[in-house]
Coordinates of C-alpha atoms in Angstrom, one line a residue:
M1 CA 92.1 -44.9 -26.1
A2 CA 89.4 -44.4 -29.1
A3 CA 87.7 -42.0 -27.6
G4 CA 90.9 -40.3 -26.9
S5 CA 91.6 -40.2 -30.1
R6 CA 88.2 -38.3 -31.6
R7 CA 88.2 -35.6 -28.5
R8 CA 91.7 -34.7 -30.6
K9 CA 90.7 -34.7 -33.9
N10 CA 87.8 -32.9 -32.7
G11 CA 89.4 -30.3 -31.0
G12 CA 92.4 -30.3 -34.3
E13 CA 88.8 -29.8 -36.1
E14 CA 87.7 -26.6 -34.0
A15 CA 91.4 -25.2 -34.2
A16 CA 91.9 -25.7 -37.8
A17 CA 87.9 -23.6 -38.4
M18 CA 88.8 -21.1 -35.9
N19 CA 92.0 -20.6 -38.3
R20 CA 89.8 -20.3 -41.5
V21 CA 87.8 -17.7 -39.9
K22 CA 90.4 -15.4 -38.9
Q23 CA 91.3 -15.5 -42.6
D24 CA 88.4 -16.1 -44.6
G25 CA 88.8 -11.8 -45.3
G26 CA 88.2 -10.2 -42.4
L27 CA 86.3 -7.4 -41.1
W28 CA 87.4 -6.1 -45.2
D29 CA 85.6 -9.2 -46.7
S30 CA 82.4 -8.0 -43.9
I31 CA 82.6 -4.7 -45.6
T32 CA 82.9 -5.4 -49.3
K33 CA 79.8 -7.3 -48.7
A34 CA 77.6 -4.7 -46.9
T35 CA 78.7 -2.2 -50.2
F36 CA 77.5 -5.7 -52.7
I37 CA 74.4 -6.0 -51.0
V38 CA 73.2 -1.9 -50.4
G39 CA 74.9 -1.1 -53.8
S40 CA 72.3 -3.8 -55.6
G41 CA 69.9 -2.2 -53.4
V42 CA 70.6 1.1 -54.7
L43 CA 70.4 0.1 -58.4
L44 CA 67.3 -1.7 -57.8
L45 CA 65.5 0.7 -56.2
A46 CA 66.5 3.3 -58.8
A47 CA 66.5 0.8 -62.1
F48 CA 62.7 -0.5 -60.2
G49 CA 62.5 3.3 -59.8
N50 CA 62.1 4.6 -63.2
S51 CA 60.9 2.0 -65.0
L52 CA 58.3 2.0 -62.5
T53 CA 58.0 6.0 -63.0
W54 CA 57.4 5.3 -67.0
H55 CA 55.4 2.5 -67.1
L56 CA 52.5 4.4 -64.4
Q57 CA 53.1 7.6 -66.6
R58 CA 51.5 6.0 -69.4
F59 CA 49.0 4.2 -67.7
W60 CA 47.7 7.7 -66.3
G61 CA 48.7 9.4 -69.4
A62 CA 50.6 11.9 -66.8
S63 CA 52.8 14.8 -67.8
G64 CA 56.2 15.9 -66.3
D65 CA 57.0 15.2 -63.2
F66 CA 54.8 12.1 -62.4
W67 CA 55.6 11.5 -58.6
Q68 CA 56.3 15.2 -58.5
T69 CA 52.3 15.7 -59.3
L70 CA 50.9 13.4 -57.8
W71 CA 53.2 14.8 -53.9
T72 CA 51.4 17.8 -55.0
K73 CA 48.0 17.2 -55.0
L74 CA 48.5 15.3 -51.9
Y75 CA 51.0 18.7 -50.2
L76 CA 47.4 20.6 -52.0
Q77 CA 45.1 18.5 -50.2
F78 CA 47.0 18.8 -46.4
Q79 CA 48.1 22.4 -47.3
G80 CA 48.8 24.6 -43.6
H81 CA 48.0 21.4 -42.2
D82 CA 52.0 19.7 -42.3
S83 CA 52.0 18.3 -39.2
A84 CA 49.4 16.4 -39.7
L85 CA 50.7 15.5 -43.5
F86 CA 53.6 14.5 -41.8
Y87 CA 52.2 12.4 -38.8
L88 CA 50.2 10.2 -41.5
G89 CA 53.3 10.4 -44.1
T90 CA 55.4 8.2 -40.9
M91 CA 52.6 6.6 -39.3
L92 CA 50.1 5.6 -41.5
A93 CA 52.2 5.1 -44.2
P94 CA 55.0 2.2 -42.0
M95 CA 52.0 0.7 -40.3
L96 CA 51.0 -0.2 -43.8
A97 CA 53.9 -1.6 -44.3
F98 CA 54.3 -3.2 -41.2
W99 CA 50.8 -5.1 -40.5
G100 CA 50.4 -6.0 -44.7
T101 CA 53.9 -7.7 -44.6
N102 CA 53.0 -9.4 -41.0
G103 CA 50.0 -10.0 -41.8
L104 CA 50.9 -12.7 -44.3
L105 CA 53.4 -14.1 -42.6
L106 CA 50.9 -14.7 -39.6
L107 CA 48.8 -16.5 -42.0
V108 CA 51.3 -18.9 -42.1
D109 CA 53.2 -19.1 -38.4
V110 CA 49.4 -19.9 -37.6
T111 CA 47.9 -21.8 -39.7
G112 CA 50.7 -24.1 -41.1
R113 CA 49.5 -22.9 -44.2
P114 CA 50.8 -23.0 -47.2
S115 CA 53.0 -25.4 -46.7
F116 CA 55.8 -25.3 -48.5
I117 CA 57.1 -22.3 -47.1
T118 CA 56.2 -23.6 -43.8
R119 CA 59.2 -25.6 -45.3
Y120 CA 62.0 -22.9 -45.3
R121 CA 61.8 -22.6 -41.7
V122 CA 65.4 -21.3 -40.3
Q123 CA 64.6 -23.3 -37.4
P124 CA 62.1 -26.2 -38.4
D125 CA 61.6 -27.5 -35.4
K126 CA 59.6 -24.1 -33.8
N127 CA 56.5 -22.4 -33.2
S128 CA 54.6 -25.5 -35.9
P129 CA 52.5 -23.8 -35.7
V130 CA 53.2 -20.7 -33.2
D131 CA 51.6 -20.2 -29.1
Q132 CA 48.8 -18.5 -29.7
G133 CA 48.1 -17.2 -26.1
K134 CA 52.5 -16.0 -27.0
L135 CA 51.6 -14.8 -30.1
W136 CA 48.5 -12.8 -28.8
H137 CA 50.8 -11.6 -25.7
A138 CA 53.5 -10.2 -28.1
I139 CA 51.1 -8.3 -30.7
K140 CA 49.1 -6.8 -28.0
Q141 CA 53.3 -4.9 -26.8
V142 CA 53.4 -4.1 -30.4
V143 CA 50.8 -2.1 -30.8
F144 CA 51.4 -0.6 -27.4
N145 CA 54.8 0.4 -29.1
Q146 CA 53.0 1.3 -32.5
V147 CA 50.4 3.5 -30.6
F148 CA 51.4 5.0 -26.9
V149 CA 55.8 5.2 -28.3
S150 CA 56.7 5.6 -31.0
G151 CA 53.3 8.5 -32.0
P152 CA 54.2 10.2 -30.5
M153 CA 57.6 10.2 -30.2
V154 CA 56.8 10.8 -34.7
M155 CA 55.3 14.0 -33.1
G156 CA 58.0 15.2 -31.8
I157 CA 59.9 14.5 -34.2
Y158 CA 58.3 16.2 -37.1
H159 CA 59.1 19.9 -34.6
L160 CA 62.6 19.1 -34.9
T161 CA 62.6 18.2 -38.1
S162 CA 60.6 21.0 -38.8
W163 CA 63.8 23.4 -37.4
R164 CA 66.3 22.1 -39.3
G165 CA 64.2 22.5 -43.0
E166 CA 60.6 21.8 -44.5
P167 CA 59.7 18.8 -44.4
C168 CA 56.7 18.7 -46.2
S169 CA 58.3 20.9 -48.2
P170 CA 56.5 21.7 -51.6
Q171 CA 59.7 20.3 -53.8
L172 CA 60.2 16.7 -53.8
P173 CA 64.0 16.3 -53.4
S174 CA 66.2 14.8 -56.4
F175 CA 66.7 10.6 -57.0
Q176 CA 70.2 11.0 -56.6
R177 CA 68.9 13.0 -52.6
G178 CA 66.7 10.4 -52.3
L179 CA 69.0 7.9 -52.4
M180 CA 72.1 9.3 -50.7
E181 CA 69.8 10.2 -47.5
L182 CA 68.8 6.4 -48.0
A183 CA 72.5 5.3 -47.5
V184 CA 73.5 7.4 -45.2
C185 CA 70.1 6.1 -42.8
V186 CA 72.0 2.6 -42.8
V187 CA 74.7 3.6 -41.9
V188 CA 73.0 5.7 -38.7
E189 CA 71.8 2.8 -38.1
E190 CA 74.1 0.3 -38.3
L191 CA 76.5 2.4 -35.7
M192 CA 73.8 3.2 -33.4
F193 CA 71.1 0.1 -33.8
Y194 CA 74.4 -2.1 -32.5
Y195 CA 75.5 0.0 -29.9
S196 CA 72.1 0.4 -28.3
H197 CA 71.7 -3.4 -28.6
R198 CA 75.2 -4.2 -27.3
L199 CA 73.6 -2.0 -24.5
F200 CA 71.3 -3.9 -23.9
H201 CA 72.1 -6.9 -23.0
H202 CA 75.0 -5.6 -20.1
P203 CA 73.5 -7.5 -17.2
G204 CA 72.1 -4.8 -15.2
L205 CA 70.3 -4.0 -18.1
Y206 CA 68.8 -7.5 -19.6
K207 CA 66.7 -8.3 -16.9
H208 CA 65.2 -5.4 -16.7
F209 CA 64.4 -4.9 -20.5
H210 CA 65.4 -6.7 -23.4
K211 CA 65.1 -9.9 -21.3
Q212 CA 61.5 -9.7 -22.6
H213 CA 62.4 -9.8 -26.4
H214 CA 64.3 -12.6 -26.1
E215 CA 61.9 -14.6 -24.8
W216 CA 61.1 -15.8 -28.9
T217 CA 64.7 -17.7 -29.2
A218 CA 62.6 -18.9 -32.4
P219 CA 61.0 -15.4 -33.4
I220 CA 58.9 -14.4 -35.7
G221 CA 58.1 -11.6 -38.1
V222 CA 56.1 -9.5 -35.6
V223 CA 57.8 -9.9 -32.9
S224 CA 60.5 -7.9 -34.5
I225 CA 59.5 -4.6 -32.3
Y226 CA 58.0 -6.8 -29.1
A227 CA 60.5 -5.2 -26.7
H228 CA 60.2 -2.6 -23.7
P229 CA 58.7 -0.1 -23.9
V230 CA 62.4 1.5 -23.1
E231 CA 64.0 -0.7 -25.3
H232 CA 61.7 0.6 -28.6
V233 CA 62.9 4.1 -27.7
M234 CA 66.9 3.6 -27.6
S235 CA 67.1 0.4 -29.7
N236 CA 64.0 0.5 -32.2
M237 CA 63.0 3.7 -32.2
L238 CA 66.3 6.0 -32.3
P239 CA 67.9 4.8 -34.6
A240 CA 65.5 4.8 -37.0
V241 CA 64.5 8.4 -37.0
L242 CA 68.1 9.8 -36.6
G243 CA 69.3 9.4 -39.9
P244 CA 65.8 11.1 -41.4
L245 CA 66.7 13.5 -38.6
L246 CA 70.0 14.9 -39.0
L247 CA 70.0 15.4 -42.7
G248 CA 66.3 17.4 -42.1
S249 CA 64.5 14.4 -44.8
H250 CA 62.2 15.4 -47.4
L251 CA 58.5 13.1 -45.4
T252 CA 58.7 11.6 -48.7
T253 CA 62.5 10.2 -48.1
T254 CA 61.5 9.8 -44.0
S255 CA 58.3 7.5 -45.5
L256 CA 60.0 5.5 -47.6
W257 CA 62.8 5.0 -45.2
Y258 CA 61.0 3.7 -41.7
C259 CA 58.8 1.5 -44.5
M260 CA 62.3 -0.1 -45.3
A261 CA 63.7 -0.6 -41.8
L262 CA 60.5 -1.7 -40.7
I263 CA 60.2 -4.8 -43.7
S264 CA 63.8 -4.7 -43.4
T265 CA 63.5 -6.0 -39.2
T266 CA 60.6 -7.5 -40.5
V267 CA 62.8 -10.4 -42.5
S268 CA 65.3 -10.4 -39.9
H269 CA 62.5 -12.4 -37.3
C270 CA 60.4 -14.0 -39.5
G271 CA 62.0 -17.2 -39.1
Y272 CA 61.9 -18.4 -42.8
H273 CA 64.8 -18.4 -45.1
L274 CA 62.9 -17.4 -48.7
P275 CA 64.2 -17.1 -52.1
F276 CA 65.3 -14.0 -53.2
L277 CA 65.0 -12.3 -50.0
P278 CA 67.4 -11.8 -47.8
S279 CA 68.8 -14.1 -45.6
P280 CA 67.2 -14.3 -41.8
E281 CA 70.3 -16.3 -40.6
F282 CA 72.6 -13.6 -39.0
H283 CA 69.7 -12.5 -36.6
D284 CA 68.0 -16.0 -36.0
F285 CA 71.6 -16.7 -34.7
H286 CA 71.5 -14.3 -32.4
H287 CA 67.6 -15.1 -30.8
L288 CA 69.0 -18.5 -30.4
K289 CA 72.4 -18.0 -29.2
F290 CA 72.3 -14.4 -27.0
T291 CA 76.0 -13.0 -27.6
Q292 CA 75.7 -12.9 -30.8
C293 CA 75.1 -11.0 -34.4
F294 CA 74.5 -8.0 -32.7
G295 CA 74.4 -5.8 -35.3
V296 CA 72.3 -5.7 -38.9
L297 CA 75.1 -5.4 -41.7
G298 CA 77.7 -8.0 -39.8
V299 CA 80.5 -4.9 -40.3
L300 CA 80.5 -4.0 -36.7
D301 CA 80.2 -7.9 -35.5
R302 CA 83.3 -8.6 -38.0
L303 CA 85.2 -5.6 -36.2
H304 CA 84.4 -6.0 -32.6
R305 CA 84.8 -9.9 -33.4
T306 CA 81.4 -10.1 -32.4
D307 CA 80.4 -13.2 -34.9
D308 CA 83.0 -15.6 -34.3
K309 CA 81.6 -18.5 -33.3
F310 CA 77.9 -17.6 -36.0
R311 CA 80.7 -18.0 -38.9
L312 CA 82.0 -21.6 -37.8
T313 CA 78.0 -22.5 -38.2
K314 CA 76.1 -24.4 -40.4
Q315 CA 74.1 -20.7 -40.2
Y316 CA 76.4 -19.3 -41.4
E317 CA 76.6 -21.5 -44.2
R318 CA 73.3 -20.7 -44.7
H319 CA 74.1 -16.7 -44.9
T320 CA 73.4 -16.2 -47.9
L321 CA 70.8 -15.1 -51.0
L322 CA 68.6 -18.4 -51.3
T323 CA 67.9 -17.7 -55.6
G324 CA 66.2 -22.0 -56.1
L325 CA 63.4 -23.9 -54.1
T326 CA 65.4 -25.6 -52.4
P327 CA 65.1 -25.3 -49.1
L328 CA 68.8 -24.8 -48.0
T329 CA 68.3 -27.0 -44.2
E330 CA 68.3 -29.5 -47.3
S331 CA 71.4 -28.3 -49.5
I332 CA 73.2 -27.0 -46.6
P333 CA 71.7 -29.8 -43.9
D334 CA 73.1 -29.5 -39.9
Q335 CA 75.9 -32.5 -38.9
P336 CA 74.3 -35.3 -37.3
K337 CA 74.7 -35.3 -34.0
K338 CA 77.0 -38.0 -32.5
L339 CA 76.9 -40.7 -30.5
Q340 CA 77.9 -40.5 -27.4

């Protein structure tokens, strides 16, 4: 009798929770959250860009537009070799951003130190420390994808972009133009990644391609581009490169966007919900449960209702910017397991 009562109570709680999910703002709530995040990032980038430029001008005693002067010097060094300049800007700079970020994360993943960072693990019982054999296998695939898949693809993109305009023009785009293009790239990536990602979850494709990426149910940063080469082209590269390609973006904008995209996907996979960094809870839940949270911003997931189960969880409650030092697994702990 008591067991039946508990089951009815639990069922009532689940139904109430589902109703709350349906009534918590729906698609509009997701859109406003995404707009707030993107808008805040753009404003921060604008403020940081202006402040950094002012300080650099004072430090180096530069006159006029510091960034244009710096770009002109670099441009003249590569004059007549635009393809080499484009390749360095779209391969070397993003790879430095990727491995610089992941190098720091790997130190924690492999050594478990400094220990105060491990307190922020999204899945506290996993990767403590990471399996080194599995990690080395993933790193080899990541390097292969970067060198033998991304490399040739970027060279093809250079020729396609050259038809659209002059990617290595001696004149930099305006700051406002650069921000507008970055915003467009965010939208294009959300659309392309969501639908290509869902496509690779089709049973006929999943077992041949995407299953490799999901070997990591508790991801770490470096596995963000650990994927079958076919998936790397279709779901990692195309969503990122299509925006600059359609816009005919300048190399500097394209390079900045690639760096931002790689750092963003690294944070989403890193496995640590660190203070003042974007929340990785959304994509971490995807690795844990497979059938939820396919996108980047979450707007299309809300539209297609592929985040409904996620929004019933503690992970959803933790899916916010951490502005203190107390890990969210402590301030918003999991429900204690019920006795059978």
